Coordinates of C-alpha atoms and ligand atoms in Angstrom, one line a residue:
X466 CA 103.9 112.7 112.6
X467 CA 104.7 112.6 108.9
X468 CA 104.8 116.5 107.7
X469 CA 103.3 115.5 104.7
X470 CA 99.8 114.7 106.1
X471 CA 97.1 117.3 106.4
X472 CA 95.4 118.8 109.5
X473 CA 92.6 116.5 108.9
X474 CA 94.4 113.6 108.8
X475 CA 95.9 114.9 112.0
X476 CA 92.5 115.4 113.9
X477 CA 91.1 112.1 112.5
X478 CA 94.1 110.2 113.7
X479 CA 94.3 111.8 117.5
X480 CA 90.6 110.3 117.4
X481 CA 91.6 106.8 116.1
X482 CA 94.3 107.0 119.0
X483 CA 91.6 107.8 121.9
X484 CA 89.2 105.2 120.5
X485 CA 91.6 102.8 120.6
X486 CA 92.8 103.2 124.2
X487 CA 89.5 104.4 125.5
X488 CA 87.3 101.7 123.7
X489 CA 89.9 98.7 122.2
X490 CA 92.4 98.4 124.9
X491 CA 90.4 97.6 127.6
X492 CA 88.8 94.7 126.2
X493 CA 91.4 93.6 124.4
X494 CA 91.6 90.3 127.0
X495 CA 87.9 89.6 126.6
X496 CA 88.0 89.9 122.4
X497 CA 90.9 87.0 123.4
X498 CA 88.9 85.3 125.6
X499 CA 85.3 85.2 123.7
X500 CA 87.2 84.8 120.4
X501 CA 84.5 87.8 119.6
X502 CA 84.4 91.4 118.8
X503 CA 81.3 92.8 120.9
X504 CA 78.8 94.2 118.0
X505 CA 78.6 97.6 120.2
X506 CA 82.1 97.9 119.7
X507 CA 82.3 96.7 115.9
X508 CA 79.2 99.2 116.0
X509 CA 81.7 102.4 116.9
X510 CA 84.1 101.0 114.7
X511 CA 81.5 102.0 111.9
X512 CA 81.0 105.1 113.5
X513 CA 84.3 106.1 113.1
X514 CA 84.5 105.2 109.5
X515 CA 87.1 102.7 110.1
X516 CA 85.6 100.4 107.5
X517 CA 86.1 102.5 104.7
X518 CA 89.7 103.8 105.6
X519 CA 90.7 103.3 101.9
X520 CA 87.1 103.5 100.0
X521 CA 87.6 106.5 98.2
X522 CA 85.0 109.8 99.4
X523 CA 82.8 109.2 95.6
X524 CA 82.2 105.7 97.7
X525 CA 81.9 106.7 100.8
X526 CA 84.6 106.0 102.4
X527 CA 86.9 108.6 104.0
X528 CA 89.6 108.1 100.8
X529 CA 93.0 108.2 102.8
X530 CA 95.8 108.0 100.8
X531 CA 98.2 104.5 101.6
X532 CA 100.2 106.5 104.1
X533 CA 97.4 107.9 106.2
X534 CA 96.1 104.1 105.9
X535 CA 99.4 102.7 107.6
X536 CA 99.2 105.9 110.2
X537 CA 95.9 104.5 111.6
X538 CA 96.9 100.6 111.5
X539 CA 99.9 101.5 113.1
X540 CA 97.5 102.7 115.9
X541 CA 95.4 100.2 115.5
X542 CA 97.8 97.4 115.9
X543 CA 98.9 98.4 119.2
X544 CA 96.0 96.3 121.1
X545 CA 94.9 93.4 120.2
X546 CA 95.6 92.2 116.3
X547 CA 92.4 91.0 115.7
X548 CA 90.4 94.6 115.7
X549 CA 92.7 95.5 112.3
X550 CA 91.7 92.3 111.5
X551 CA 88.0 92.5 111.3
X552 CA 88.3 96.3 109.3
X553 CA 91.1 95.9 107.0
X554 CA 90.3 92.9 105.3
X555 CA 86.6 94.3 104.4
X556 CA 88.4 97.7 103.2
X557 CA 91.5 95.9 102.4
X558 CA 91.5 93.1 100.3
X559 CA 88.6 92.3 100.5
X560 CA 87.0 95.2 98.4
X561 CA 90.2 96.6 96.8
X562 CA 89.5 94.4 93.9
X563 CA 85.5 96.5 93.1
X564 CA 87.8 99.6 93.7
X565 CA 90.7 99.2 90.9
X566 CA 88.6 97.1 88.4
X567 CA 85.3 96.8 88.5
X568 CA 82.9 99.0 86.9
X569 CA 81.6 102.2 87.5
X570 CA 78.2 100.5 88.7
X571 CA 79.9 97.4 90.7
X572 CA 81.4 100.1 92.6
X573 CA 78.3 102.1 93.3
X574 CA 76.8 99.3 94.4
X575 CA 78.9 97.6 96.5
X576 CA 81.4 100.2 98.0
X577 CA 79.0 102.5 99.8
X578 CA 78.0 99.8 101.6
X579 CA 81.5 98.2 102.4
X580 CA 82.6 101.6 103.6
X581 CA 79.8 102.3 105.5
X582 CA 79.9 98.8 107.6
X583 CA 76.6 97.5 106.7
X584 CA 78.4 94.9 104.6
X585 CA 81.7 93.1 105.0
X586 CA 84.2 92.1 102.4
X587 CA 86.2 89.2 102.3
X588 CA 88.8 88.4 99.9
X589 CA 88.9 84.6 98.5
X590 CA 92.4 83.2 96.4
X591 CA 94.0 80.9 99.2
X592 CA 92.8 76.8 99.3
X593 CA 93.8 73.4 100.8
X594 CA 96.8 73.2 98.0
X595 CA 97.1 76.4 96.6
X596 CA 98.2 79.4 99.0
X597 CA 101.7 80.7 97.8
X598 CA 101.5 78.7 94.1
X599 CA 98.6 81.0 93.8
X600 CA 98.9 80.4 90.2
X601 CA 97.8 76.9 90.9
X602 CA 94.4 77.4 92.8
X603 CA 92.1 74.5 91.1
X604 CA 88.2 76.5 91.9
X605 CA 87.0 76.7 88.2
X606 CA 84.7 78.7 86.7
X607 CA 82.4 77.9 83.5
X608 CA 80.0 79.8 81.6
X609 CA 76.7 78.8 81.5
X610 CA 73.9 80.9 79.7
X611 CA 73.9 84.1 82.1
X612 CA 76.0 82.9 84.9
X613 CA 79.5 81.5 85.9
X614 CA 79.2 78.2 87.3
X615 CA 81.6 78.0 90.6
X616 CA 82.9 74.8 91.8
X617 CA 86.2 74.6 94.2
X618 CA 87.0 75.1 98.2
X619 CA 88.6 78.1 99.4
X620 CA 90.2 78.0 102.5
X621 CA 91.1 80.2 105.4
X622 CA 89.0 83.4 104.7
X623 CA 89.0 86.1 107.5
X624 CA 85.5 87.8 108.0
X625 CA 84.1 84.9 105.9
X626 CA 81.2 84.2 108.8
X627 CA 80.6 88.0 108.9
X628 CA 81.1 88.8 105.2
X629 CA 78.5 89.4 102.7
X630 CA 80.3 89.9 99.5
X631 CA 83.2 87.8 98.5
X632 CA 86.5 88.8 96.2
X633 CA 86.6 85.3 94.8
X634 CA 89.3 84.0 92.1
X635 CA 88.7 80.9 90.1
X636 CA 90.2 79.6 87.0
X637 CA 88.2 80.4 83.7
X638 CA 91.0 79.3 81.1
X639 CA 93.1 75.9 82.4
X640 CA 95.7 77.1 79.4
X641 CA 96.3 80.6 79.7
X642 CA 95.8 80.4 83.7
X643 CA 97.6 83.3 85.5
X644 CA 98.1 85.0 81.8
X645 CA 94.6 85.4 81.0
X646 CA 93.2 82.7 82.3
X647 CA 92.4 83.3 85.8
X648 CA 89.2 85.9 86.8
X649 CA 87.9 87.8 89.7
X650 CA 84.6 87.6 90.9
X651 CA 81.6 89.0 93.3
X652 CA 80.1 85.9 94.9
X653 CA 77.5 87.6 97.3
X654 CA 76.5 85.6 101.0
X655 CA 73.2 83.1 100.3
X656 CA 73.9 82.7 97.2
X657 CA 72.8 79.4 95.8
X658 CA 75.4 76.3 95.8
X659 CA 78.0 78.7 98.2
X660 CA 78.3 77.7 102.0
X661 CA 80.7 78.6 104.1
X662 CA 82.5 76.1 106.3
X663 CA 83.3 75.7 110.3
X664 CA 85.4 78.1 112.0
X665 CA 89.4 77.4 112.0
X666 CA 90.8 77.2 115.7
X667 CA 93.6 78.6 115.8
X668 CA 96.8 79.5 118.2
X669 CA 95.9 83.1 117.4
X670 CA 94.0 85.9 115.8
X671 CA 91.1 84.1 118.4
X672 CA 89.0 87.5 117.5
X673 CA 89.1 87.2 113.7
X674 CA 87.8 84.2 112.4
X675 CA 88.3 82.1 109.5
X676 CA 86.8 79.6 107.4
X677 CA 86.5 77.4 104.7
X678 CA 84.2 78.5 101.6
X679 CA 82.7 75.8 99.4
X680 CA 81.4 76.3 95.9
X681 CA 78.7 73.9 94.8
X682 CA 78.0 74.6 91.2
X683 CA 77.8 78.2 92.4
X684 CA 75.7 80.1 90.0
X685 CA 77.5 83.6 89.8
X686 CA 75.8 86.8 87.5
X687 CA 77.7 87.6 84.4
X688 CA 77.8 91.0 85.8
X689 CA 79.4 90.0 88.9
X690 CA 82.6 89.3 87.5
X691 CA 84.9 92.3 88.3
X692 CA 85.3 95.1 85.7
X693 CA 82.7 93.0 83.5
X694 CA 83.0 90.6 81.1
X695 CA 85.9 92.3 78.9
X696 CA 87.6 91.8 82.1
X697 CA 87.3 87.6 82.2
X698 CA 91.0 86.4 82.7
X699 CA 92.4 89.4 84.3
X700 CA 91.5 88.3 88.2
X701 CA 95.2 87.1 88.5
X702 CA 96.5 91.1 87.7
X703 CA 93.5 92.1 89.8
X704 CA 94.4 89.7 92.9
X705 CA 98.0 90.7 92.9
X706 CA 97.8 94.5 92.4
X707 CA 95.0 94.1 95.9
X708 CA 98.4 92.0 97.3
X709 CA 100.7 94.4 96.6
X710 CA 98.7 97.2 98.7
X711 CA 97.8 94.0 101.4
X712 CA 101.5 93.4 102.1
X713 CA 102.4 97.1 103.1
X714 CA 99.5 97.3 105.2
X715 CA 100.3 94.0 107.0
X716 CA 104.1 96.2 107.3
X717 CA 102.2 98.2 109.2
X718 CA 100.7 95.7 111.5
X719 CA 104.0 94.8 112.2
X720 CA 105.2 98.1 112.8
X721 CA 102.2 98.9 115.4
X722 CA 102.7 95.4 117.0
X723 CA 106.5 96.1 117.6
X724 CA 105.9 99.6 118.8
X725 CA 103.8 98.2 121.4
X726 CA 105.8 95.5 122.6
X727 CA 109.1 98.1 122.9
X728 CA 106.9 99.9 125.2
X729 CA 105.9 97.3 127.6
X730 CA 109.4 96.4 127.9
X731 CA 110.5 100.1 129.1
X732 CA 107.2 100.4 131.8
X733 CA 109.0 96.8 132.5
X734 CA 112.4 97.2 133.1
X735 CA 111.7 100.5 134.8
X736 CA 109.9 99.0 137.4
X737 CA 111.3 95.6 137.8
X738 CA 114.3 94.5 139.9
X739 CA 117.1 92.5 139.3
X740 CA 119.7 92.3 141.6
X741 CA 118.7 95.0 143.7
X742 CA 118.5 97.6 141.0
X743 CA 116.2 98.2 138.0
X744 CA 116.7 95.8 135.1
X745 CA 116.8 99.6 133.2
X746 CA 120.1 99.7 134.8
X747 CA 121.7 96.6 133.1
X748 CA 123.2 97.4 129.9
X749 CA 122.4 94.1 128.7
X750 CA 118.8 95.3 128.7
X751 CA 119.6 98.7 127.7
X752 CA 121.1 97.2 124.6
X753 CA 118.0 95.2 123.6
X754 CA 115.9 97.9 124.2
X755 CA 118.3 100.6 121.9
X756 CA 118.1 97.6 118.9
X757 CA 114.3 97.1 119.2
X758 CA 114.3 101.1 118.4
X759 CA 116.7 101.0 116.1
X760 CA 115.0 97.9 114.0
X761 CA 111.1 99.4 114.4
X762 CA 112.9 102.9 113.3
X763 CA 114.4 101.6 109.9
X764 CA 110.9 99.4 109.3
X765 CA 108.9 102.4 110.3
X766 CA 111.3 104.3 107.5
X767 CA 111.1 102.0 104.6
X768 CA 106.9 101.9 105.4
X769 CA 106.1 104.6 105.2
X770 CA 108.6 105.6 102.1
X771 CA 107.3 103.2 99.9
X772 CA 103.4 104.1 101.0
X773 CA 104.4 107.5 99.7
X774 CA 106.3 106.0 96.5
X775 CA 102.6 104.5 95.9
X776 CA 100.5 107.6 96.5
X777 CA 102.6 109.0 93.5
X778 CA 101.7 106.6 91.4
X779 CA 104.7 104.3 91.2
X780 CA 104.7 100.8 90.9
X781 CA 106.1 99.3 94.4
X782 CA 105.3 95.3 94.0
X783 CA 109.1 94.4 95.2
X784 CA 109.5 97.3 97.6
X785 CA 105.8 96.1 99.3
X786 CA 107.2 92.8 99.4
X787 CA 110.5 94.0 101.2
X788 CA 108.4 95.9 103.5
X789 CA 106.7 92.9 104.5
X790 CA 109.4 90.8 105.1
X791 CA 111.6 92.9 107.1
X792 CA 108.6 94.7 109.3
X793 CA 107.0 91.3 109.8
X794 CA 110.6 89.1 110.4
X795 CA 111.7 92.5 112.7
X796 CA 108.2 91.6 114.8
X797 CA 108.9 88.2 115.7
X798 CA 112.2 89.1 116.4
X799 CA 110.9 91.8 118.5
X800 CA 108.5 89.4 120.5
X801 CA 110.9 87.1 121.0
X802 CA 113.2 89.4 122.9
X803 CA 110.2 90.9 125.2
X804 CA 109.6 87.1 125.9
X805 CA 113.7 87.2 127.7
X806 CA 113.0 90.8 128.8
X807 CA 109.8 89.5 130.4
X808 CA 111.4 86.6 131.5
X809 CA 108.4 84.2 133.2
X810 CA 106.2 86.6 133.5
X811 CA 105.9 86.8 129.8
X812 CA 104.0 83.4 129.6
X813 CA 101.1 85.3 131.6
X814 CA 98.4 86.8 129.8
X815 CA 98.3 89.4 131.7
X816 CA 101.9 90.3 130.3
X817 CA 100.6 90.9 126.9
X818 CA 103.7 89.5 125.0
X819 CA 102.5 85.9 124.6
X820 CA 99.9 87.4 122.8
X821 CA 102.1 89.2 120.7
X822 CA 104.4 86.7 120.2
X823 CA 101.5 84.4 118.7
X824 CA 100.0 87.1 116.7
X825 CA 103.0 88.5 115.0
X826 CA 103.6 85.1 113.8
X827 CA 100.7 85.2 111.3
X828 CA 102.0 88.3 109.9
X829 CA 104.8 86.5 107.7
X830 CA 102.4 83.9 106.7
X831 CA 99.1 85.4 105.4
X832 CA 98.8 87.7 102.4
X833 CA 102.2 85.8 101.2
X834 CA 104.9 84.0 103.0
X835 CA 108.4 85.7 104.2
X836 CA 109.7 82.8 101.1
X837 CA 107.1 84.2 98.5
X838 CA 108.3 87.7 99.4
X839 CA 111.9 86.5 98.6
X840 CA 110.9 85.1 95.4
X841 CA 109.5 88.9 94.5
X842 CA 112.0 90.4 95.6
X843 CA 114.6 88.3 93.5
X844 CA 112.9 88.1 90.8
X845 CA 112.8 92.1 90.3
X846 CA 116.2 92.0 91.2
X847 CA 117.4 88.7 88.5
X848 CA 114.4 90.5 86.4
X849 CA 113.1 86.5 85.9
X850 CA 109.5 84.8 85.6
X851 CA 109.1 81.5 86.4
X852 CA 109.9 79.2 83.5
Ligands
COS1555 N1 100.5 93.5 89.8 C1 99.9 93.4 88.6 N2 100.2 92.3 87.8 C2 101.0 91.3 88.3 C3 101.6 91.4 89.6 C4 101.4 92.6 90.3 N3 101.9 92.8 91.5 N4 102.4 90.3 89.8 C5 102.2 89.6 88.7 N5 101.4 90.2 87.8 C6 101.0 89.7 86.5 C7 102.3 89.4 85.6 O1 102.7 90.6 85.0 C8 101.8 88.3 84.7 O2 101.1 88.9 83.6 P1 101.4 88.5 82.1 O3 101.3 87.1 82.0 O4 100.4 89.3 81.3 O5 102.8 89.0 81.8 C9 100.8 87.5 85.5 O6 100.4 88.4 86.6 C10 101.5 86.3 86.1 O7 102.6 86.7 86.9 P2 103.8 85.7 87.3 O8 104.2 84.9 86.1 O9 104.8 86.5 88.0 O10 103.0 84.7 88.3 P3 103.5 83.4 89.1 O11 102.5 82.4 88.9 O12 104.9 83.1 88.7 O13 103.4 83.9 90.6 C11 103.7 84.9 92.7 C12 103.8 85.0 91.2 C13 104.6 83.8 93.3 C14 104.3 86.2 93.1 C15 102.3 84.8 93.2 O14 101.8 83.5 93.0 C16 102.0 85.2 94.6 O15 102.1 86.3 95.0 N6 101.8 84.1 95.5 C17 101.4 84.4 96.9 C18 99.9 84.5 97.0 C19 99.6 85.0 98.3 O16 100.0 86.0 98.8 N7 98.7 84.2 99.0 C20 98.1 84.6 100.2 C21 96.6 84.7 100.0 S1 95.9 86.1 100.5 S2 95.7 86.0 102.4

């Protein structure tokens, strides 16, 4: 445990830990099989104050700092995906956007009840032809008397079945666009001219779900847009700033993920035979198993280092970028090598890593590709915006 955190944090976690193998684990199959979180369970999940990990206390929300927050997904993680899934989005990126910019009353109103679980946040940039050239997403907003008029398709929105409020970006300036001309709004559930599309079927994630969102001349408040109106053309900043936080908790994911998978494959190779003795006696596996350690040790390093770089108030947009590539690159890896560990047996459900091995995959596409992390990355590094 990191010396830094307090005794709280301590107690809080060792619950997090218990709920998750005493409540989680045991249904993890069933979330798989149902493509469904049970609502008792999603209930204790609210009981636990797991939806407002990162709502600060004034809010409601149990205000961890960004390292506590990767602690607990790091537990989290260590079942099935889709349980982080269905929390951190709501108190991730989906409401991080109210919490840094909008105003002091968009935050009364809407945090409370994002921390608390009664409503769920979902976070709305990505459509059909814009989900790394965020810069290019075509939903457009236009004022109208005393709303925004809202007409565009998001796609691929987790919670968006679930959610009631909606982190949406649209396009209020075609000129200026990501320097002033793109702007974050609140587009609540039932709203008029907003529907939200079928579910997605997908190789994975079966417990989250996603969707498209379709605005029909959506009529959205002036107050809804976030920070207020003085804040029109600053949803771009806003959006990025929630990424920037997104991709180290996704680091995270990967880091829980990985841990996990390491330790089936030592119960594994302890009990399995090959050749008449335990596959733990092969060096071959003994190898794998030491560079699994060694990779989830350096990932689990440069996490949690730059979580505390951002608790002191540095800027870490290239380091949360690096984090996400090498955690989430360092899962797959990791997944892959159960799967020859495993050998057949790995195809079975029952063994756990085919699950893995589809989930981690997600977790170098959403919330920005392993290529769109590069580009940060570079770019700090060549100190060079796009031309
Ligand atoms: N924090 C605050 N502001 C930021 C920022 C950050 N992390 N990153 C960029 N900005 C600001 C820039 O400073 C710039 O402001 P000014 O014009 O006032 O100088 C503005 O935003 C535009 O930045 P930039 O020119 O770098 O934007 P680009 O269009 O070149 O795109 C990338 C930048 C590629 C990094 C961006 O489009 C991106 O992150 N794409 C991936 C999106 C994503 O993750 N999608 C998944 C959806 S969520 S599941």
């Amino acid at each position: 445990m990191d010396p830094s955190v307090s005794e709280d944090f301590r107690n809080y976690l060792i619950k997090v830990r218990d709920f998750v193998q005493k409540e989680l684990d045991p249904i993890h199959m069933a979330v798989e099989r149902e493509a469904e979180i049970p609502e008792d369970v999603v209930e204790k999940m609210r009981r636990l104050g797991l939806f407002g990990l990162s709502i600060s206390k004034t809010y409601g929300g149990l205000g961890l700092t960004t390292l506590e927050e990767v602690l607990i997904y790091e537990e989290i993680t260590q079942t099935n995906a889709c349980y982080r899934s269905r929390i951190g989005t709501s108190n991730g990126i989906g409401s991080m956007g109210i919490l840094y910019d909008g105003t002091e009353e968009q935050r009364r109103h809407y945090l409370p009840r994002v921390a608390s679980g009664e409503w769920t946040a979902a976070f709305a940039l990505t459509e059909p032809d814009a989900g790394s050239d965020a810069a290019n997403i075509s939903t457009r907003a236009v004022l109208d008397g005393d709303c925004w008029v809202l007409n565009g398709t998001k796609q691929f929105i987790t919670n968006a079945d679930t959610a009631h409020v909606f982190t949406t970006i649209a396009v209020t300036d075609e000129v200026k666009k990501t320097s002033g001309g793109v702007t974050a709004f609140i587009v609540e559930q039932g709203m008029a001219g907003f529907s939200v599309g079928p579910a997605d079927i997908k190789m994975g994630f079966k417990g989250s779900h996603t969707h498209e969102l379709i605005f029909k001349d959506c009529r959205v408040p002036r107050e809804n847009v976030i920070g207020g109106m003085e804040r029109v053309g600053q949803g771009f900043k806003t959006a990025m700033r929630v990424l920037d936080k997104g991709r180290l908790t996704i680091g995270a994911c990967a880091v829980g993920a990985s841990q996990k998978v390491l330790d089936l494959c030592v119960d594994r190779v302890r009990q399995k035979l090959a050749f008449g003795t335990p596959k733990a006696d092969m060096q071959s596996v003994q190898f794998a198993l030491a560079d699994m350690a060694t990779q989830i040790y350096a990932a689990r390093q440069m996490l949690y280092n730059t979580a505390r770089r951002k608790d002191e108030g540095q800027n870490v947009t290239h380091e949360a970028s690096m984090v996400k590539v090498f955690c989430t690159e360092m899962a797959s890896r990791i997944a892959d090598k159960a799967m020859d560990i495993f050998e057949e047996d790995g195809i079975l459900t029952s063994s756990r890593i085919e699950m893995f091995l589809r989930d981690v995959r997600l977790y170098r596409i959403y919330e920005g590709t392993s290529e769109i992390q590069r580009i940060i990355i570079s770019r700090h590094l060549l100190n060079k915006k796009r031309e």
